[in-house]
Amino acid sequence: MPELPEVETVRRGLERALPGRRIVAVSAPETEPTWLAWQAAWQAALTGRAIHAVRRRAKFLMLDLDDDLALVVHLRMTGALTVNQADEPPARFHRVALRLDNGTELRFGDMRRFGTVEVLDPAGLAARLAALGHEPLDDALDAAAVRAALGRSPRLATKAALLDQRRIAGLGNIYADESLHRAGIHPQTPVGTLTDAEIARLTVAIKEVIAGGVAHNGTTFDAEGFRDAYGNPGGNLAFLRVYHRHGQPCLTCGKDTIAQMRLAGRSTHWCPTCQPERVVSSR
DNA sequence: ATGCGCCTGGGA
DNA sequence: TCCCAGGCGCAT
């Protein structure tokens, strides 16, 4: 599922192809009534406009267009943005295509239909991004900022806090689990009980895990999984230490088995030795 | 703070 | 046939 590293990987791919291109047509398949319904409005809004830049904020992609409009895409679970030759046959879950002035198309596909594509003006874009918390790789996100962002609730599980995009934006289930493992923090640890040392480790862990994911072009599990703008899988799977590794030996301590539980509605993976549960006093 | 609904394919 | 995967908005 696309989290910050996957979205950044897509952004980097799009940046090689889109800036300077002009949109010449918008089309959706006849078999896609919901996307077809937008076709005329998007045709009017987008045709003739040039793409100036491809930006990312958390898991949002923004294509800056003429007249301060932006095409804003969120891939959610299974969305994909690809650059294709216009005469290539569409992918299985193709939803909408922007025809460009050089014979290529920017295509959006989405198996589960959770993804969103919007055309926004500056006010609309600002509103869309307003609630997002810190960008993980921002230098401004130091330990003090992590402490402030996570808060001091005595009950909120640290993993739930990491998934809350209003606190730190861009982590999803994979990189939240990986960050907690690297920091040696049990996922259920209440944020209010995190020590300064734990916050410091978590801050470094988040940055390393996210930067590693970006460096390896994102995490791809299988043939249906994440693809970059040119259809290539990412290589970060080999670097995961807990996610989807339940029942397998811990690569960090070598003596325990990765455990799995349900937390905040998500499948959660951790090593009981490397991430011991906080012993809670009964008095 | 928790759970549901959205959506679909794949696996048990 | 049922359950699971899960980002996010919304209801409870």
CSV table of C-alpha atoms (C1' of nucleotides) in Angstrom, one decimal:
chain,number,residue,atom,x,y,z
A,1,MET,CA,0.0,0.0,0.0
A,2,PRO,CA,1.4,3.3,-0.9
A,3,GLU,CA,2.9,5.2,2.0
A,4,LEU,CA,5.3,8.1,1.9
A,5,PRO,CA,8.2,6.1,0.3
A,6,GLU,CA,6.0,4.7,-2.4
A,7,VAL,CA,4.4,8.0,-3.2
A,8,GLU,CA,7.8,9.7,-3.3
A,9,THR,CA,9.0,7.0,-5.7
A,10,VAL,CA,6.0,7.7,-8.0
A,11,ARG,CA,6.7,11.4,-7.7
A,12,ARG,CA,10.3,11.0,-8.8
A,13,GLY,CA,9.2,9.0,-11.8
A,14,LEU,CA,6.6,11.5,-12.8
A,15,GLU,CA,9.0,14.3,-12.4
A,16,ARG,CA,11.2,12.9,-15.2
A,17,ALA,CA,8.3,12.9,-17.7
A,18,LEU,CA,5.6,15.5,-16.9
A,19,PRO,CA,7.1,19.1,-16.3
A,20,GLY,CA,6.7,21.1,-19.5
A,21,ARG,CA,4.1,18.8,-21.0
A,22,ARG,CA,0.6,20.0,-21.9
A,23,ILE,CA,-2.6,18.2,-21.4
A,24,VAL,CA,-4.5,17.7,-24.6
A,25,ALA,CA,-7.4,15.4,-23.7
A,26,VAL,CA,-9.0,13.6,-20.7
A,27,SER,CA,-10.7,10.2,-21.1
A,28,ALA,CA,-12.3,7.5,-19.0
A,29,PRO,CA,-13.4,4.0,-20.1
A,30,GLU,CA,-17.0,3.5,-21.1
A,31,THR,CA,-17.1,0.8,-18.5
A,32,GLU,CA,-16.4,3.3,-15.7
A,33,PRO,CA,-19.5,5.3,-15.1
A,34,THR,CA,-18.2,7.1,-12.0
A,35,TRP,CA,-15.1,8.3,-13.8
A,36,LEU,CA,-16.9,8.9,-17.0
A,37,ALA,CA,-19.1,11.3,-15.1
A,38,TRP,CA,-16.1,13.5,-14.4
A,39,GLN,CA,-14.8,13.4,-17.9
A,40,ALA,CA,-16.5,16.5,-19.3
A,41,ALA,CA,-15.7,18.6,-16.3
A,42,TRP,CA,-12.0,17.6,-16.3
A,43,GLN,CA,-11.8,18.0,-20.0
A,44,ALA,CA,-12.9,21.6,-19.6
A,45,ALA,CA,-10.7,22.3,-16.6
A,46,LEU,CA,-7.5,20.6,-17.8
A,47,THR,CA,-7.3,20.6,-21.6
A,48,GLY,CA,-4.6,23.0,-22.8
A,49,ARG,CA,-3.0,23.5,-19.4
A,50,ALA,CA,0.7,22.7,-18.9
A,51,ILE,CA,2.2,20.7,-16.0
A,52,HIS,CA,4.9,22.7,-14.3
A,53,ALA,CA,5.9,20.6,-11.3
A,54,VAL,CA,5.2,17.3,-9.5
A,55,ARG,CA,5.1,17.8,-5.7
A,56,ARG,CA,4.4,15.6,-2.8
A,57,ARG,CA,3.0,16.3,0.7
A,58,ALA,CA,2.7,13.2,3.0
A,59,LYS,CA,0.9,10.7,0.8
A,60,PHE,CA,-0.6,13.4,-1.6
A,61,LEU,CA,0.7,14.0,-5.1
A,62,MET,CA,0.2,17.4,-6.6
A,63,LEU,CA,0.7,18.3,-10.2
A,64,ASP,CA,1.0,22.0,-10.5
A,65,LEU,CA,-0.8,23.3,-13.6
A,66,ASP,CA,-1.3,26.7,-15.3
A,67,ASP,CA,-3.5,29.2,-13.6
A,68,ASP,CA,-2.6,27.9,-10.1
A,69,LEU,CA,-4.7,24.8,-10.5
A,70,ALA,CA,-3.4,21.5,-9.1
A,71,LEU,CA,-4.3,17.9,-10.0
A,72,VAL,CA,-4.2,16.3,-6.5
A,73,VAL,CA,-4.0,12.5,-6.3
A,74,HIS,CA,-4.2,10.2,-3.3
A,75,LEU,CA,-3.4,6.6,-4.1
A,76,ARG,CA,-4.9,5.2,-0.9
A,77,MET,CA,-4.7,1.4,-1.0
A,78,THR,CA,-4.2,0.3,-4.6
A,79,GLY,CA,-4.0,3.5,-6.7
A,80,ALA,CA,-1.4,3.8,-9.4
A,81,LEU,CA,-0.2,6.7,-11.6
A,82,THR,CA,1.7,5.6,-14.6
A,83,VAL,CA,3.2,7.2,-17.7
A,84,ASN,CA,2.3,5.2,-20.8
A,85,GLN,CA,2.5,5.5,-24.6
A,86,ALA,CA,-1.0,6.4,-25.8
A,87,ASP,CA,-1.3,3.3,-27.9
A,88,GLU,CA,-0.5,0.9,-25.1
A,89,PRO,CA,-3.5,-1.2,-24.0
A,90,PRO,CA,-4.9,0.0,-20.7
A,91,ALA,CA,-4.1,-1.9,-17.5
A,92,ARG,CA,-6.8,-4.2,-15.9
A,93,PHE,CA,-8.0,-1.6,-13.4
A,94,HIS,CA,-7.5,1.5,-15.6
A,95,ARG,CA,-9.8,4.4,-14.5
A,96,VAL,CA,-8.8,7.7,-16.3
A,97,ALA,CA,-6.2,9.0,-18.7
A,98,LEU,CA,-4.7,12.4,-19.3
A,99,ARG,CA,-3.4,12.6,-22.9
A,100,LEU,CA,-0.3,14.7,-23.2
A,101,ASP,CA,1.2,16.7,-26.1
A,102,ASN,CA,4.0,14.2,-26.8
A,103,GLY,CA,2.0,11.0,-27.5
A,104,THR,CA,2.1,9.8,-23.9
A,105,GLU,CA,-0.6,9.5,-21.3
A,106,LEU,CA,-0.7,9.9,-17.6
A,107,ARG,CA,-3.0,7.1,-16.4
A,108,PHE,CA,-4.7,6.4,-13.1
A,109,GLY,CA,-5.6,2.9,-12.2
A,110,ASP,CA,-7.1,1.6,-8.9
A,111,MET,CA,-8.3,-1.9,-8.2
A,112,ARG,CA,-10.1,-1.1,-5.0
A,113,ARG,CA,-11.4,2.3,-6.0
A,114,PHE,CA,-10.3,4.0,-2.7
A,115,GLY,CA,-8.0,6.4,-4.5
A,116,THR,CA,-8.9,10.0,-5.2
A,117,VAL,CA,-8.2,12.5,-8.1
A,118,GLU,CA,-9.2,16.1,-7.7
A,119,VAL,CA,-8.7,19.4,-9.5
A,120,LEU,CA,-8.2,22.1,-6.9
A,121,ASP,CA,-7.6,25.8,-6.8
A,122,PRO,CA,-5.1,27.2,-4.2
A,123,ALA,CA,-7.7,27.5,-1.5
A,124,GLY,CA,-9.0,23.9,-2.1
A,125,LEU,CA,-5.4,22.6,-2.0
A,126,ALA,CA,-4.6,24.4,1.2
A,127,ALA,CA,-7.8,23.0,2.8
A,128,ARG,CA,-6.9,19.5,1.6
A,129,LEU,CA,-3.4,19.7,3.2
A,130,ALA,CA,-4.3,21.8,6.2
A,131,ALA,CA,-4.6,19.0,8.8
A,132,LEU,CA,-1.4,17.2,7.9
A,133,GLY,CA,1.3,16.9,10.5
A,134,HIS,CA,5.1,16.9,10.2
A,135,GLU,CA,6.8,15.7,7.1
A,136,PRO,CA,9.0,12.8,8.5
A,137,LEU,CA,12.2,13.8,6.7
A,138,ASP,CA,11.9,17.5,7.5
A,139,ASP,CA,14.8,18.7,9.7
A,140,ALA,CA,12.2,20.5,11.8
A,141,LEU,CA,11.0,17.1,13.0
A,142,ASP,CA,13.5,16.6,15.8
A,143,ALA,CA,12.9,14.7,19.1
A,144,ALA,CA,11.1,17.7,20.7
A,145,ALA,CA,8.8,18.0,17.7
A,146,VAL,CA,8.0,14.2,17.8
A,147,ARG,CA,7.2,14.5,21.5
A,148,ALA,CA,4.9,17.4,20.9
A,149,ALA,CA,3.3,15.7,17.9
A,150,LEU,CA,2.6,12.4,19.7
A,151,GLY,CA,1.3,14.1,22.8
A,152,ARG,CA,1.2,12.7,26.3
A,153,SER,CA,-2.0,10.7,26.4
A,154,PRO,CA,-1.8,8.0,29.0
A,155,ARG,CA,-3.9,5.7,26.8
A,156,LEU,CA,-3.1,6.3,23.1
A,157,ALA,CA,-1.0,3.5,21.7
A,158,THR,CA,2.2,4.7,20.1
A,159,LYS,CA,1.4,2.8,16.9
A,160,ALA,CA,-2.1,4.5,16.7
A,161,ALA,CA,-0.4,7.9,17.1
A,162,LEU,CA,2.1,7.1,14.3
A,163,LEU,CA,-0.8,6.3,12.0
A,164,ASP,CA,-2.5,9.6,12.7
A,165,GLN,CA,-1.7,11.8,9.8
A,166,ARG,CA,-2.4,14.9,11.9
A,167,ARG,CA,0.6,14.2,14.1
A,168,ILE,CA,3.3,12.9,11.7
A,169,ALA,CA,2.1,12.5,8.0
A,170,GLY,CA,3.2,9.8,5.7
A,171,LEU,CA,3.5,6.7,7.8
A,172,GLY,CA,1.2,3.8,7.1
A,173,ASN,CA,1.0,0.3,8.5
A,174,ILE,CA,4.3,-1.0,7.1
A,175,TYR,CA,6.5,1.9,8.1
A,176,ALA,CA,4.8,2.4,11.5
A,177,ASP,CA,5.6,-1.2,12.4
A,178,GLU,CA,9.1,-0.9,11.1
A,179,SER,CA,9.8,2.3,12.9
A,180,LEU,CA,8.6,0.9,16.3
A,181,HIS,CA,10.8,-2.2,15.8
A,182,ARG,CA,13.9,-0.2,15.0
A,183,ALA,CA,13.3,2.0,18.0
A,184,GLY,CA,12.7,-1.0,20.3
A,185,ILE,CA,9.2,0.2,21.4
A,186,HIS,CA,6.2,-2.1,21.8
A,187,PRO,CA,3.3,-0.9,19.6
A,188,GLN,CA,0.9,-0.6,22.5
A,189,THR,CA,3.1,1.6,24.6
A,190,PRO,CA,1.1,4.6,25.6
A,191,VAL,CA,2.6,7.7,24.1
A,192,GLY,CA,2.4,9.5,27.5
A,193,THR,CA,4.8,7.0,29.0
A,194,LEU,CA,7.5,7.2,26.3
A,195,THR,CA,10.9,8.2,27.8
A,196,ASP,CA,13.1,10.9,26.3
A,197,ALA,CA,15.4,8.1,25.2
A,198,GLU,CA,12.6,6.3,23.5
A,199,ILE,CA,11.4,9.4,21.8
A,200,ALA,CA,15.0,10.1,20.6
A,201,ARG,CA,15.2,6.5,19.2
A,202,LEU,CA,11.8,6.7,17.6
A,203,THR,CA,12.7,10.0,15.9
A,204,VAL,CA,15.8,8.5,14.3
A,205,ALA,CA,14.0,5.3,13.5
A,206,ILE,CA,11.2,7.0,11.6
A,207,LYS,CA,13.7,9.0,9.5
A,208,GLU,CA,15.8,5.9,8.8
A,209,VAL,CA,12.9,3.7,7.9
A,210,ILE,CA,11.3,6.3,5.6
A,211,ALA,CA,14.6,7.3,4.0
A,212,GLY,CA,15.4,3.6,3.4
A,213,GLY,CA,12.0,3.0,1.9
A,214,VAL,CA,12.6,5.9,-0.5
A,215,ALA,CA,16.2,4.7,-1.3
A,216,HIS,CA,14.8,1.3,-2.2
A,217,ASN,CA,12.0,2.8,-4.3
A,218,GLY,CA,9.2,1.5,-2.0
A,219,THR,CA,7.9,-1.8,-0.8
A,220,THR,CA,6.3,-4.3,-3.3
A,221,PHE,CA,4.9,-7.6,-2.0
A,222,ASP,CA,3.6,-9.3,-5.0
A,223,ALA,CA,2.6,-9.1,-8.7
A,224,GLU,CA,-0.5,-7.0,-7.7
A,225,GLY,CA,1.5,-4.8,-5.4
A,226,PHE,CA,3.0,-1.3,-5.6
A,227,ARG,CA,4.5,-0.1,-8.9
A,228,ASP,CA,6.3,3.1,-9.8
A,229,ALA,CA,5.3,5.4,-12.6
A,230,TYR,CA,6.8,3.0,-15.2
A,231,GLY,CA,5.4,-0.2,-13.8
A,232,ASN,CA,8.5,-1.2,-11.9
A,233,PRO,CA,8.3,-2.8,-8.4
A,234,GLY,CA,10.1,-1.4,-5.4
A,235,GLY,CA,13.0,-3.2,-3.7
A,236,ASN,CA,12.3,-2.5,0.0
A,237,LEU,CA,10.6,-5.8,0.9
A,238,ALA,CA,14.0,-7.4,1.6
A,239,PHE,CA,14.7,-4.7,4.2
A,240,LEU,CA,11.6,-5.2,6.3
A,241,ARG,CA,12.3,-6.6,9.7
A,242,VAL,CA,8.8,-7.2,11.1
A,243,TYR,CA,6.0,-6.3,8.7
A,244,HIS,CA,4.5,-9.5,7.2
A,245,ARG,CA,7.2,-11.5,8.9
A,246,HIS,CA,5.0,-12.9,11.8
A,247,GLY,CA,6.1,-16.5,12.7
A,248,GLN,CA,9.6,-15.9,11.3
A,249,PRO,CA,12.7,-15.4,13.3
A,250,CYS,CA,13.6,-11.9,14.3
A,251,LEU,CA,16.5,-10.6,12.2
A,252,THR,CA,17.6,-8.2,14.9
A,253,CYS,CA,17.9,-10.4,18.0
A,254,GLY,CA,18.0,-13.7,16.3
A,255,LYS,CA,16.3,-15.5,19.2
A,256,ASP,CA,12.6,-14.6,19.1
A,257,THR,CA,9.8,-15.0,16.7
A,258,ILE,CA,7.9,-12.1,15.1
A,259,ALA,CA,4.5,-11.8,16.7
A,260,GLN,CA,1.2,-10.4,15.2
A,261,MET,CA,-1.8,-8.7,16.8
A,262,ARG,CA,-4.6,-6.4,15.9
A,263,LEU,CA,-4.1,-2.8,17.0
A,264,ALA,CA,-6.1,0.3,16.0
A,265,GLY,CA,-7.8,-1.9,13.4
A,266,ARG,CA,-4.6,-2.8,11.7
A,267,SER,CA,-2.5,-6.0,11.6
A,268,THR,CA,0.5,-5.2,13.8
A,269,HIS,CA,3.9,-7.0,13.8
A,270,TRP,CA,6.6,-6.8,16.5
A,271,CYS,CA,9.4,-8.7,18.2
A,272,PRO,CA,8.6,-9.5,21.9
A,273,THR,CA,12.3,-9.5,22.8
A,274,CYS,CA,13.4,-6.3,20.9
A,275,GLN,CA,10.1,-4.5,21.8
A,276,PRO,CA,9.2,-5.6,25.3
A,277,GLU,CA,5.8,-4.6,26.6
A,278,ARG,CA,5.9,-2.0,29.3
A,279,VAL,CA,5.3,-3.6,32.7
A,280,VAL,CA,2.4,-1.7,34.1
A,281,SER,CA,2.2,-1.4,37.9
A,282,SER,CA,-1.1,-2.3,39.4
A,283,ARG,CA,-0.8,0.2,42.1
B,1,DA,C1',-10.8,6.1,21.4
B,2,DT,C1',-12.9,2.6,18.7
B,3,DG,C1',-15.4,0.6,14.8
B,4,DC,C1',-17.6,0.6,10.6
B,5,DG,C1',-17.9,1.4,5.5
B,6,DC,C1',-15.9,2.0,1.3
B,7,DC,C1',-14.0,-1.8,-2.5
B,8,DT,C1',-12.1,-5.9,-4.6
B,9,DG,C1',-9.2,-9.9,-5.3
B,10,DG,C1',-7.0,-13.7,-3.2
B,11,DG,C1',-6.6,-17.3,0.0
B,12,DA,C1',-8.4,-20.6,3.4
C,1,DT,C1',-18.5,-18.9,1.3
C,2,DC,C1',-16.2,-16.2,4.4
C,3,DC,C1',-12.5,-13.6,5.9
C,4,DC,C1',-8.6,-10.7,5.3
C,5,DA,C1',-5.8,-6.7,3.4
C,6,DG,C1',-5.9,-1.4,4.8
C,7,DG,C1',-6.1,4.7,4.3
C,8,DC,C1',-9.2,7.5,5.7
C,9,DG,C1',-13.7,9.8,6.9
C,10,DC,C1',-17.3,9.5,9.7
C,11,DA,C1',-20.4,7.8,13.4
C,12,DT,C1',-20.7,6.1,18.0
